[in-house]
Coordinates of C-alpha atoms and ligand atoms in Angstrom, one line a residue:
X884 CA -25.0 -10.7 -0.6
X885 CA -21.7 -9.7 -1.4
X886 CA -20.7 -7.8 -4.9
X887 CA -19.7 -10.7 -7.7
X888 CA -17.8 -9.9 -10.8
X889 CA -20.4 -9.5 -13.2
X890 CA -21.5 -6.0 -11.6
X891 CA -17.8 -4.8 -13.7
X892 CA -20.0 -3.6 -16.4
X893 CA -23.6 -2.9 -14.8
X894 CA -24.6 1.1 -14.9
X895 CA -25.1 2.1 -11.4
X896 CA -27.8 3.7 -10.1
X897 CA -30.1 6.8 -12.2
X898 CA -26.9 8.5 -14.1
X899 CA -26.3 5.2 -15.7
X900 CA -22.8 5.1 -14.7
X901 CA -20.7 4.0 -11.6
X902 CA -18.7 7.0 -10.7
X903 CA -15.3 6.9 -9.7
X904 CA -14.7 7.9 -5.8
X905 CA -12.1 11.0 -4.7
X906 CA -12.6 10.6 -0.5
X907 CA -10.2 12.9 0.8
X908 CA -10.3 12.7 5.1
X909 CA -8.3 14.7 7.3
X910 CA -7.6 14.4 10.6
X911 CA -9.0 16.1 13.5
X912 CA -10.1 18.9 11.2
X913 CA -12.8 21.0 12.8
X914 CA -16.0 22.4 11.0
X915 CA -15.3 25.8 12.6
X916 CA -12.4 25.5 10.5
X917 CA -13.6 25.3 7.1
X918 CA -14.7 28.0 5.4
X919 CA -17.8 27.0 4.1
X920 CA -19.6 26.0 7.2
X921 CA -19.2 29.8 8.5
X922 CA -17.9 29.7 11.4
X923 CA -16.3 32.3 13.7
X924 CA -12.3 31.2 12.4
X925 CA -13.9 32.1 8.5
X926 CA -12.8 35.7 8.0
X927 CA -9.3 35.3 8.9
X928 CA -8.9 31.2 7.9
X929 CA -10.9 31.2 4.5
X930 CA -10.6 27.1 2.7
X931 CA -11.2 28.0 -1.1
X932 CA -10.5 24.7 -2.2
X933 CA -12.1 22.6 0.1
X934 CA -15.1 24.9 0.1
X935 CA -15.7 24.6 -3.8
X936 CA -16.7 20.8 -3.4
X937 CA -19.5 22.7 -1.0
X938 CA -20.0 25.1 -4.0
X939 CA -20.3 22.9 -7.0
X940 CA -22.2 20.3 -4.5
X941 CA -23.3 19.8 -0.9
X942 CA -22.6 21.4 2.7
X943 CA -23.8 18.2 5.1
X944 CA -24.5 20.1 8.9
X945 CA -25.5 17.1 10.6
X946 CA -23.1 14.0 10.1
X947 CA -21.4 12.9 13.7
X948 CA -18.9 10.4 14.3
X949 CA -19.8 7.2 16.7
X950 CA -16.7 7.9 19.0
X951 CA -14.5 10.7 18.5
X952 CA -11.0 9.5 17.6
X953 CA -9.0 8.2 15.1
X954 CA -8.6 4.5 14.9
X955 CA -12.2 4.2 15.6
X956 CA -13.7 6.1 13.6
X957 CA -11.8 5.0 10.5
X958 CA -12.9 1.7 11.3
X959 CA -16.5 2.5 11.3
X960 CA -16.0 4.4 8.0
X961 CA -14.9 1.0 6.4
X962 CA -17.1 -1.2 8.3
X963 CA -20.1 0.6 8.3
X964 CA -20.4 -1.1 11.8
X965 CA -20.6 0.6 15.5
X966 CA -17.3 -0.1 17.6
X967 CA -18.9 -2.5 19.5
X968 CA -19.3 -4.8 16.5
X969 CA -16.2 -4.3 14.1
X970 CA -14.0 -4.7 17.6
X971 CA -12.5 -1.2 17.2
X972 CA -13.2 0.4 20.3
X973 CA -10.0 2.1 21.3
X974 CA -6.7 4.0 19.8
X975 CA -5.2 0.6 20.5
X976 CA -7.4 -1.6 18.5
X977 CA -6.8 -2.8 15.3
X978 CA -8.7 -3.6 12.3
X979 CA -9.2 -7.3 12.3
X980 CA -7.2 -8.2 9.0
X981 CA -9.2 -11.0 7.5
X982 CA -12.4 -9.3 7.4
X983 CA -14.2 -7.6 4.5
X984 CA -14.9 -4.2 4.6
X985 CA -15.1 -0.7 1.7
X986 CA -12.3 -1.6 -0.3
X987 CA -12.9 -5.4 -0.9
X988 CA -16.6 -4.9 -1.8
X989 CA -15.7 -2.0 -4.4
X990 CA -12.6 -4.4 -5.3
X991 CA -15.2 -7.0 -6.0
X992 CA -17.1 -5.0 -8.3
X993 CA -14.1 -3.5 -10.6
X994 CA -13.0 -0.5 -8.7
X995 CA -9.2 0.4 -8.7
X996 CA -8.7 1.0 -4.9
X997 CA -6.2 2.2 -2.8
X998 CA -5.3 4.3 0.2
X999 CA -2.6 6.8 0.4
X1000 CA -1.7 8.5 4.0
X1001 CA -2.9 8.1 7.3
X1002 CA -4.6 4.6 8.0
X1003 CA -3.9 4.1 11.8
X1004 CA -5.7 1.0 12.1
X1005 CA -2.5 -0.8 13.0
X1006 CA -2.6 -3.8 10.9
X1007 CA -1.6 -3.7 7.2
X1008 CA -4.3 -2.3 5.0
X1009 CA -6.4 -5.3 3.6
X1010 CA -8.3 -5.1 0.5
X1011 CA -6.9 -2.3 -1.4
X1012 CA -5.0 -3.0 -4.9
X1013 CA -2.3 -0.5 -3.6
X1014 CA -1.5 1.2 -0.2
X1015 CA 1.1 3.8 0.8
X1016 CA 0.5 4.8 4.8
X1017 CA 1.9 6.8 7.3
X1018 CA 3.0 3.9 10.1
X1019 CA 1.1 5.0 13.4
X1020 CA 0.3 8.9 12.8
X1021 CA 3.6 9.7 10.8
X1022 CA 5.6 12.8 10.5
X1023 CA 4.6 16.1 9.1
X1024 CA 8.1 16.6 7.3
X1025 CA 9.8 14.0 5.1
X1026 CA 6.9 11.2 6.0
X1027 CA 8.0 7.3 6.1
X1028 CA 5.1 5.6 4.1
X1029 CA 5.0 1.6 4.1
X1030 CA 3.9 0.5 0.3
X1031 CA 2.3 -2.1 -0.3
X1032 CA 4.7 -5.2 -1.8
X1033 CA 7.9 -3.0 -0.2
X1034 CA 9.9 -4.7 2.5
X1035 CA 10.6 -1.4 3.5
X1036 CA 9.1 1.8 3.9
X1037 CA 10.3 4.5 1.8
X1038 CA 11.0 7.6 3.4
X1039 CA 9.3 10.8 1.0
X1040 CA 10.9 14.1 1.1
X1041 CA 8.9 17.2 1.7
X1042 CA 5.9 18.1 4.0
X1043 CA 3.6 15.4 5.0
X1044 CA 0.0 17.3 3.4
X1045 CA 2.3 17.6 -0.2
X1046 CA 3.8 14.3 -0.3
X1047 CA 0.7 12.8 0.3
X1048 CA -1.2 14.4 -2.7
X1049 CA 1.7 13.9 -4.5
X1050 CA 1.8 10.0 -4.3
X1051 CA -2.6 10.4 -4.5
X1052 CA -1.9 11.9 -7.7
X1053 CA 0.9 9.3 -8.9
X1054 CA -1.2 6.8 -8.3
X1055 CA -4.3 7.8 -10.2
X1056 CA -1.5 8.9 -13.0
X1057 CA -0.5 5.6 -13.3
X1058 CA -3.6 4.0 -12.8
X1059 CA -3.6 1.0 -15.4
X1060 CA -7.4 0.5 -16.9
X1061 CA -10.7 1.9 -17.7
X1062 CA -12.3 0.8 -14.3
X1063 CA -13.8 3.0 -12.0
X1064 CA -11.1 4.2 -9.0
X1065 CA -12.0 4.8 -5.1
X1066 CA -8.8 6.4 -4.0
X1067 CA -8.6 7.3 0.0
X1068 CA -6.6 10.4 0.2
X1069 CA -6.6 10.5 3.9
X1070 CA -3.9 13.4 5.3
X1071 CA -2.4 13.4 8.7
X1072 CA -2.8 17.1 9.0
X1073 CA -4.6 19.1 11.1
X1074 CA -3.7 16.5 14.0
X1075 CA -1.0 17.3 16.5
X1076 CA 1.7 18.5 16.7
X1077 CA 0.5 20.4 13.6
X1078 CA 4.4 21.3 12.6
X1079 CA 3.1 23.4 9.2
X1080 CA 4.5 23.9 6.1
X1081 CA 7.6 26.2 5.6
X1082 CA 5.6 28.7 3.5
X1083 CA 2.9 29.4 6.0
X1084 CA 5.5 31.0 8.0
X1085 CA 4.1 34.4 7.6
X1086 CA 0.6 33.5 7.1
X1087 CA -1.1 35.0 10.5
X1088 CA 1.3 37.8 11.0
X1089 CA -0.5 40.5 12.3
X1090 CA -3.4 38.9 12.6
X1091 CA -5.6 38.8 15.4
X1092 CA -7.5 35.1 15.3
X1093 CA -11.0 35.4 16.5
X1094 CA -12.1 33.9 19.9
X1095 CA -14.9 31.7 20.4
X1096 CA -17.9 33.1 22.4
X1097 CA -17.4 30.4 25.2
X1098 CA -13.6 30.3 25.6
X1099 CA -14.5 31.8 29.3
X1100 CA -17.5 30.0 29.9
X1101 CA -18.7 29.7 33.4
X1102 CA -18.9 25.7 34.0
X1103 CA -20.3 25.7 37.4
X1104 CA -23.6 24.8 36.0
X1105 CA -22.0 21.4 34.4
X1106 CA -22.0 18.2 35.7
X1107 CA -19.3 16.6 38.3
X1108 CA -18.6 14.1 35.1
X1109 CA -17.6 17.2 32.8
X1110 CA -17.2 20.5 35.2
X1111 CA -13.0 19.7 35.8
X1112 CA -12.6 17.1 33.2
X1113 CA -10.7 17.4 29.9
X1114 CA -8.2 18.6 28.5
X1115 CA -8.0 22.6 28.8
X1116 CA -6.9 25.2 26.7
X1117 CA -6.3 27.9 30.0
X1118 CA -4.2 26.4 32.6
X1119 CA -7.6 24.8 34.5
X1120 CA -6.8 21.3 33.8
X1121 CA -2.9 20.2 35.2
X1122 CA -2.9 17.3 33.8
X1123 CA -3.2 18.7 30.5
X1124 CA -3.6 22.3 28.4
X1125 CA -2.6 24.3 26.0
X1126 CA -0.8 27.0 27.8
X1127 CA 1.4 24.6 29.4
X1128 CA 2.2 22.6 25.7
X1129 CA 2.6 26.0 23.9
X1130 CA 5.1 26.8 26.4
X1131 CA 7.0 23.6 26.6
X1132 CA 10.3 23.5 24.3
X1133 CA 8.5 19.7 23.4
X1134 CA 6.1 22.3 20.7
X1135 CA 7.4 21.8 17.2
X1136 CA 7.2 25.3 15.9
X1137 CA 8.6 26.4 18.6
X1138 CA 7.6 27.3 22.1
X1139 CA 6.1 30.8 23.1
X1140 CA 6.4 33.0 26.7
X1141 CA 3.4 31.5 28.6
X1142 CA 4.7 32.7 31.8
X1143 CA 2.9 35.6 34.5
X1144 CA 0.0 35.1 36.5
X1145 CA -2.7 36.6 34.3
X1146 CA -4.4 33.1 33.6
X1147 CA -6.8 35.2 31.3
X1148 CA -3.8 36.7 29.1
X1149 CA -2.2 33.4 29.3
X1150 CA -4.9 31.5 28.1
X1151 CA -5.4 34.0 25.0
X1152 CA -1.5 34.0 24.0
X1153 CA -1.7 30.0 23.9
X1154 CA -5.1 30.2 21.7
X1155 CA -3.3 32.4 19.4
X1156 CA -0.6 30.2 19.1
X1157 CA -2.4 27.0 18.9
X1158 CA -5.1 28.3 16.6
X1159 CA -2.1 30.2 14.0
X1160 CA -0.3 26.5 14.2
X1161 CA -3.8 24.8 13.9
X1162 CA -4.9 26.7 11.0
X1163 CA -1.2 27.0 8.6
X1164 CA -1.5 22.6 8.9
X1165 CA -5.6 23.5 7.3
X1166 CA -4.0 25.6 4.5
X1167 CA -1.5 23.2 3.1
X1168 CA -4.9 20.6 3.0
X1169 CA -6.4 23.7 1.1
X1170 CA -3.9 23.8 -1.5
X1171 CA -3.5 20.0 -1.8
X1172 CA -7.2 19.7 -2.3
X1173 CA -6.8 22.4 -4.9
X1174 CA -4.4 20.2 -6.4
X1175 CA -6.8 17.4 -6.5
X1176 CA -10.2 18.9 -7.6
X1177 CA -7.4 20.5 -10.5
X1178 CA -6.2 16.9 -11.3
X1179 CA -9.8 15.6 -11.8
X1180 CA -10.7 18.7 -14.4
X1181 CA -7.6 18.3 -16.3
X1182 CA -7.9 14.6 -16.2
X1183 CA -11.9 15.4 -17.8
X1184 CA -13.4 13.1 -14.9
X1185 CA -14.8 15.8 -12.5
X1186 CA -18.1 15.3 -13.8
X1187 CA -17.7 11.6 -13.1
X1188 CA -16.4 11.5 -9.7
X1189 CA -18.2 11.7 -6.2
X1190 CA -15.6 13.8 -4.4
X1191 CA -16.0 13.5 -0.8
X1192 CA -14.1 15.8 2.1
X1193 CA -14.3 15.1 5.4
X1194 CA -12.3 14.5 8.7
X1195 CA -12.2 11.0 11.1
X1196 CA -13.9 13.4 13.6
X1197 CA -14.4 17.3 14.4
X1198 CA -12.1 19.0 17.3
X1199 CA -12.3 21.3 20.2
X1200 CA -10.8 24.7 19.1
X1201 CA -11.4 26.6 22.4
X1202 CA -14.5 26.1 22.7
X1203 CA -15.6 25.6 25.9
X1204 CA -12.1 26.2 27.1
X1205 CA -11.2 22.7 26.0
X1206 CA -9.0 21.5 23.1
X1207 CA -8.6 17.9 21.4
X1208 CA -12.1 15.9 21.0
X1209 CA -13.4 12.6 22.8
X1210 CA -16.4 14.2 24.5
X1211 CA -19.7 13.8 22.9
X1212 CA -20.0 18.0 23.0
X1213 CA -20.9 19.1 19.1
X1214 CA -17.3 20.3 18.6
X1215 CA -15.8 17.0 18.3
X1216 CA -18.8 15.1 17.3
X1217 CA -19.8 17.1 14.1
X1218 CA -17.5 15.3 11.4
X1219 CA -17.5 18.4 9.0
X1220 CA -18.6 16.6 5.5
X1221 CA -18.7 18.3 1.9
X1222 CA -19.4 16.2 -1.5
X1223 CA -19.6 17.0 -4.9
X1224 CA -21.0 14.6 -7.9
X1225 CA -22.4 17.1 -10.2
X1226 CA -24.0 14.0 -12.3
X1227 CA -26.5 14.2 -9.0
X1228 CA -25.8 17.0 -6.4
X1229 CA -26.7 20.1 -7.3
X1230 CA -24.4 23.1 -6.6
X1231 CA -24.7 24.8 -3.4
X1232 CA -27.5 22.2 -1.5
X1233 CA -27.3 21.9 2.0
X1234 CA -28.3 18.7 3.7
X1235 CA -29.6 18.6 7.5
X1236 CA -30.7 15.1 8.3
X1237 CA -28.6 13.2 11.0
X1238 CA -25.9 11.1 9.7
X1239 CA -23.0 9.2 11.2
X1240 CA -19.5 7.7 9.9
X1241 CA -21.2 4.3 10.0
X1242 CA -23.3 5.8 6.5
X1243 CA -20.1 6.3 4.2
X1244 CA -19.5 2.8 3.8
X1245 CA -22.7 2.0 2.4
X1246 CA -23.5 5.1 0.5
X1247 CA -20.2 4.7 -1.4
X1248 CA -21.5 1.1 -2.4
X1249 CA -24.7 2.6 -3.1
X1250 CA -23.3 5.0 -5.7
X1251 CA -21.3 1.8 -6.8
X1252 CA -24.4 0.1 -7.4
X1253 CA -22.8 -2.8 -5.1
X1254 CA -25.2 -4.6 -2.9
X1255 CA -24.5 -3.7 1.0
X1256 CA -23.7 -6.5 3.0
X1257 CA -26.2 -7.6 5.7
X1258 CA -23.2 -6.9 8.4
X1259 CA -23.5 -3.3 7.7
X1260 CA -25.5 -1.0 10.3
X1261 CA -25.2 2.1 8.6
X1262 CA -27.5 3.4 5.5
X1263 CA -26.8 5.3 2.3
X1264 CA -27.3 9.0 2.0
X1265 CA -27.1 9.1 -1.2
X1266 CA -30.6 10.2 -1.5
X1267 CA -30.1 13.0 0.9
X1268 CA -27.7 14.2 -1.7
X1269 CA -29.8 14.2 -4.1
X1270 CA -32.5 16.1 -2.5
X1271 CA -34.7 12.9 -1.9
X1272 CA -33.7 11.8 1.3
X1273 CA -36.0 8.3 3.3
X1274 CA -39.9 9.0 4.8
X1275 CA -38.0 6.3 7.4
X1276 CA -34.3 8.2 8.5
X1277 CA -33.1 7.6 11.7
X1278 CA -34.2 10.0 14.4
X1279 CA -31.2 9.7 16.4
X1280 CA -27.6 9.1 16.5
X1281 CA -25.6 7.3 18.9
X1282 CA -22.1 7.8 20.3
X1283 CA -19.7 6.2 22.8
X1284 CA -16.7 6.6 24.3
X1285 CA -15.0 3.9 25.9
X1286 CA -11.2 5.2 26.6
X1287 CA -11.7 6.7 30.6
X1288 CA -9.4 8.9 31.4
X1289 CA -6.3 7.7 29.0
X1290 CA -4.4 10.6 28.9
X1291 CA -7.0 13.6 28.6
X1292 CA -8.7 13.0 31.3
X1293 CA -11.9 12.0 30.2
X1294 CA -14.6 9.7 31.6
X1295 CA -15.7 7.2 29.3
X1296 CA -19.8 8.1 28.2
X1297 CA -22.6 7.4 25.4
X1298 CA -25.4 9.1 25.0
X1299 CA -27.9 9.8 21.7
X1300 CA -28.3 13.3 20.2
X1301 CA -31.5 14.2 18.4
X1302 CA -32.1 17.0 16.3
X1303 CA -33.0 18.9 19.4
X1304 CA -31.3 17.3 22.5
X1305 CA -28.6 15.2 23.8
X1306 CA -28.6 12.5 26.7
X1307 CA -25.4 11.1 27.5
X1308 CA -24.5 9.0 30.4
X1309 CA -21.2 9.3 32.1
X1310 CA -19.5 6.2 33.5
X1311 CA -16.1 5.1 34.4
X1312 CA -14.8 7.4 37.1
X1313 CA -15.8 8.4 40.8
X1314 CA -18.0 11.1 39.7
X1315 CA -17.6 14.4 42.1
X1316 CA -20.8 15.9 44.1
X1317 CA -23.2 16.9 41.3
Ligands
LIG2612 CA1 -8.5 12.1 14.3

């Protein structure tokens, strides 16, 4: 059943009242990068901002994305359906534009909606009262965005993580009536080329970024499927690592000496680089999320907005000597996820239970008090959040990857992870000698 008009003035679910909906997304942000999930890359990269929505609500550990890139897993968000249902499958699949997903249901029921930023599902957004997106993945400095109703896109001056607040914040300034908003502030930072902002310059000087424990690791217990595959961070991989980009004159903040013979000391001077460049694109998303969670208590509406943060998917940063994501490893599967709704989260809770992207469609509608369409596979966690999660929750989550090889070198694979273990079958390539 879909939403009708009439829900406009039915009280939502135990607080009586249909909150409005802040979901900020980043992309390709890591949980090892955010401070509150306490990772080794805390002491030297804290996230004040983004870790107060953990502070004044909830830390979720366990939410993974169904296929760890971009257009995909933005389409799942929307849909609440697997890949191999909404047709999204690939970087080079787009949304189909006549079908109904997030923002027509909340539509439906009286929410002002829109999207500003990254959308990357190729076709026009549909279903949103207003939309301002990056075309394809954008530029960090003085950002094109296509509006919605403009002929042409309108290019924004300043840096990509700023301008985007800054037409977030426009928008929900303007906003016309006394409806409920879901606003989709979704930044194109910390994905590459991660150019950062001018006043970040300084902001690791000196500063010796911590390694992770398995930057080195010895992979000759791995399978044939994932022992040479992947894009490196050392030189191991030719097709494609970091020493070798960081290097290149092609790097936007400007290349460093990744020349000798000491792959070790190689491999460490290109994680410092990547990780400082990495990490000044997450502070600019600190501020800006400052800026937001600011707007919300000046406005007098924190207490009645869900504020979600979260990123299309998590991210290799060394780990395992790889970088970029794809793989079903926990690095790029773990989609780091934080909410505050203080009407029904209390501060500091943690929440373990195993979610996926294909939940935040439906536990949106669910605080919404909108029916969820039959189409959707996912389920609200809404009462995970509120410390009263299902006797039934899944026991499982399931992943695939369907891209072989395109350009990092990795073999297509699904697999299920439990809350102990992981199975995942590799396919798509001649696999080597086990
Ligand atoms: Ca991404």
């Amino acid at each position: 059943m879909y939403p009708t008009d009439h829900m406009r003035d039915m009280p939502a679910g135990a607080s009586g009242q249909r909150p409005n909906i802040l979901f900020v997304m980043a992309d390709d942000h890591a949980a090892n990068a955010i401070g509150a999930y306490g990772a080794h890359l805390s002491p030297v990269a804290p996230t004040d901002n983004i870790d107060r929505i953990a502070r004044e609500g909830a830390r979720l550990d366990n939410c993974f994305c169904t296929n760890a890139i971009c257009t995909p897993s933005r389409a799942s968000i929307l849909t609440g359906e697997y890949g191999h249902r909404n047709g999204v499958r690939t970087l080079h699949d787009e949304i189909d534009p006549d079908r109904e997903h997030l923002a027509h249901w909340l539509g439906d029921a009286g929410y002002d909606t829109a999207i500003v930023g990254k959308w990357h599902l190729h076709t026009d957004p549909a279903g949103f009262d207003h939309y301002e997106v990056l075309p394809g993945q954008g530029r960090y400095e003085d950002p094109t965005l296509r509006e919605k109703g403009s002929e042409t896109p309108t290019t924004r001056e300043g840096y990509s993580t700023d301008v985007i607040t800054d037409r977030a914040l426009d928008w929900l300034g303007d906003r016309p009536g006394e409806d409920p908003f879901f606003l989709a502030c979704h930044f194109k930072a910390p994905h590459e080329p991660w150019a950062y902002a001018d006043r970040y310059e300084d902001l690791f000087e000196g500063v010796r970024i911590p390694e992770p424990s398995t930057l080195f690791e010895d992979k000759s217990h791995r399978s044939g499927a994932t022992r040479e595959r992947g894009s490196t961070l050392s030189p191991r991989n030719p097709i494609r690592n970091m020493v070798d980009q960081v290097g290149s004159e092609d790097w936007p903040t400007g290349a460093i000496d990744t020349s000798g013979t000491d792959d070790e000391e190689r491999t460490r001077a290109a994680y410092q680089k990547h990780l400082a460049d990495y990490l000044r694109t997450v502070a600019a998303i600190d501020d800006n999320v400052g800026r937001l969670l600011d707007y919300l208590d000046e406005a007098g509406i924190a207490e009645d907005t869900l504020v979600v943060y979260t990123s299309d998917q998590g991210m290799f940063l060394g780990e395992h000597d790889h970088i970029d994501k794809r793989w079903m490893y926990e690095e790029p599967l773990r989609m780091p996820l934080l909410a505050r709704y203080p009407r029904e989260i209390a501060p500091d809770s943690f929440v373990d239970g195993l979610l996926a992207n294909v939940d935040f469609a439906p536990t949106l509608l669910d605080y919404a008090g909108v029916d969820v369409p039959d189409a959707v596979q996912g389920r609200s966690f809404r009462g995970h959040l509120s410390g009263d999660p299902p006797d039934d929750w899944r026991e499982a989550v399931y992943y695939r990857y369907w891209m072989h090889r395109a350009h990092h070198d990795v073999p297509a694979h699904y697999g299920i992870r439990t809350r102990r273990y992981k199975l995942v079958f590799f396919y798509g390539l001649p696999l080597d000698a086990a």
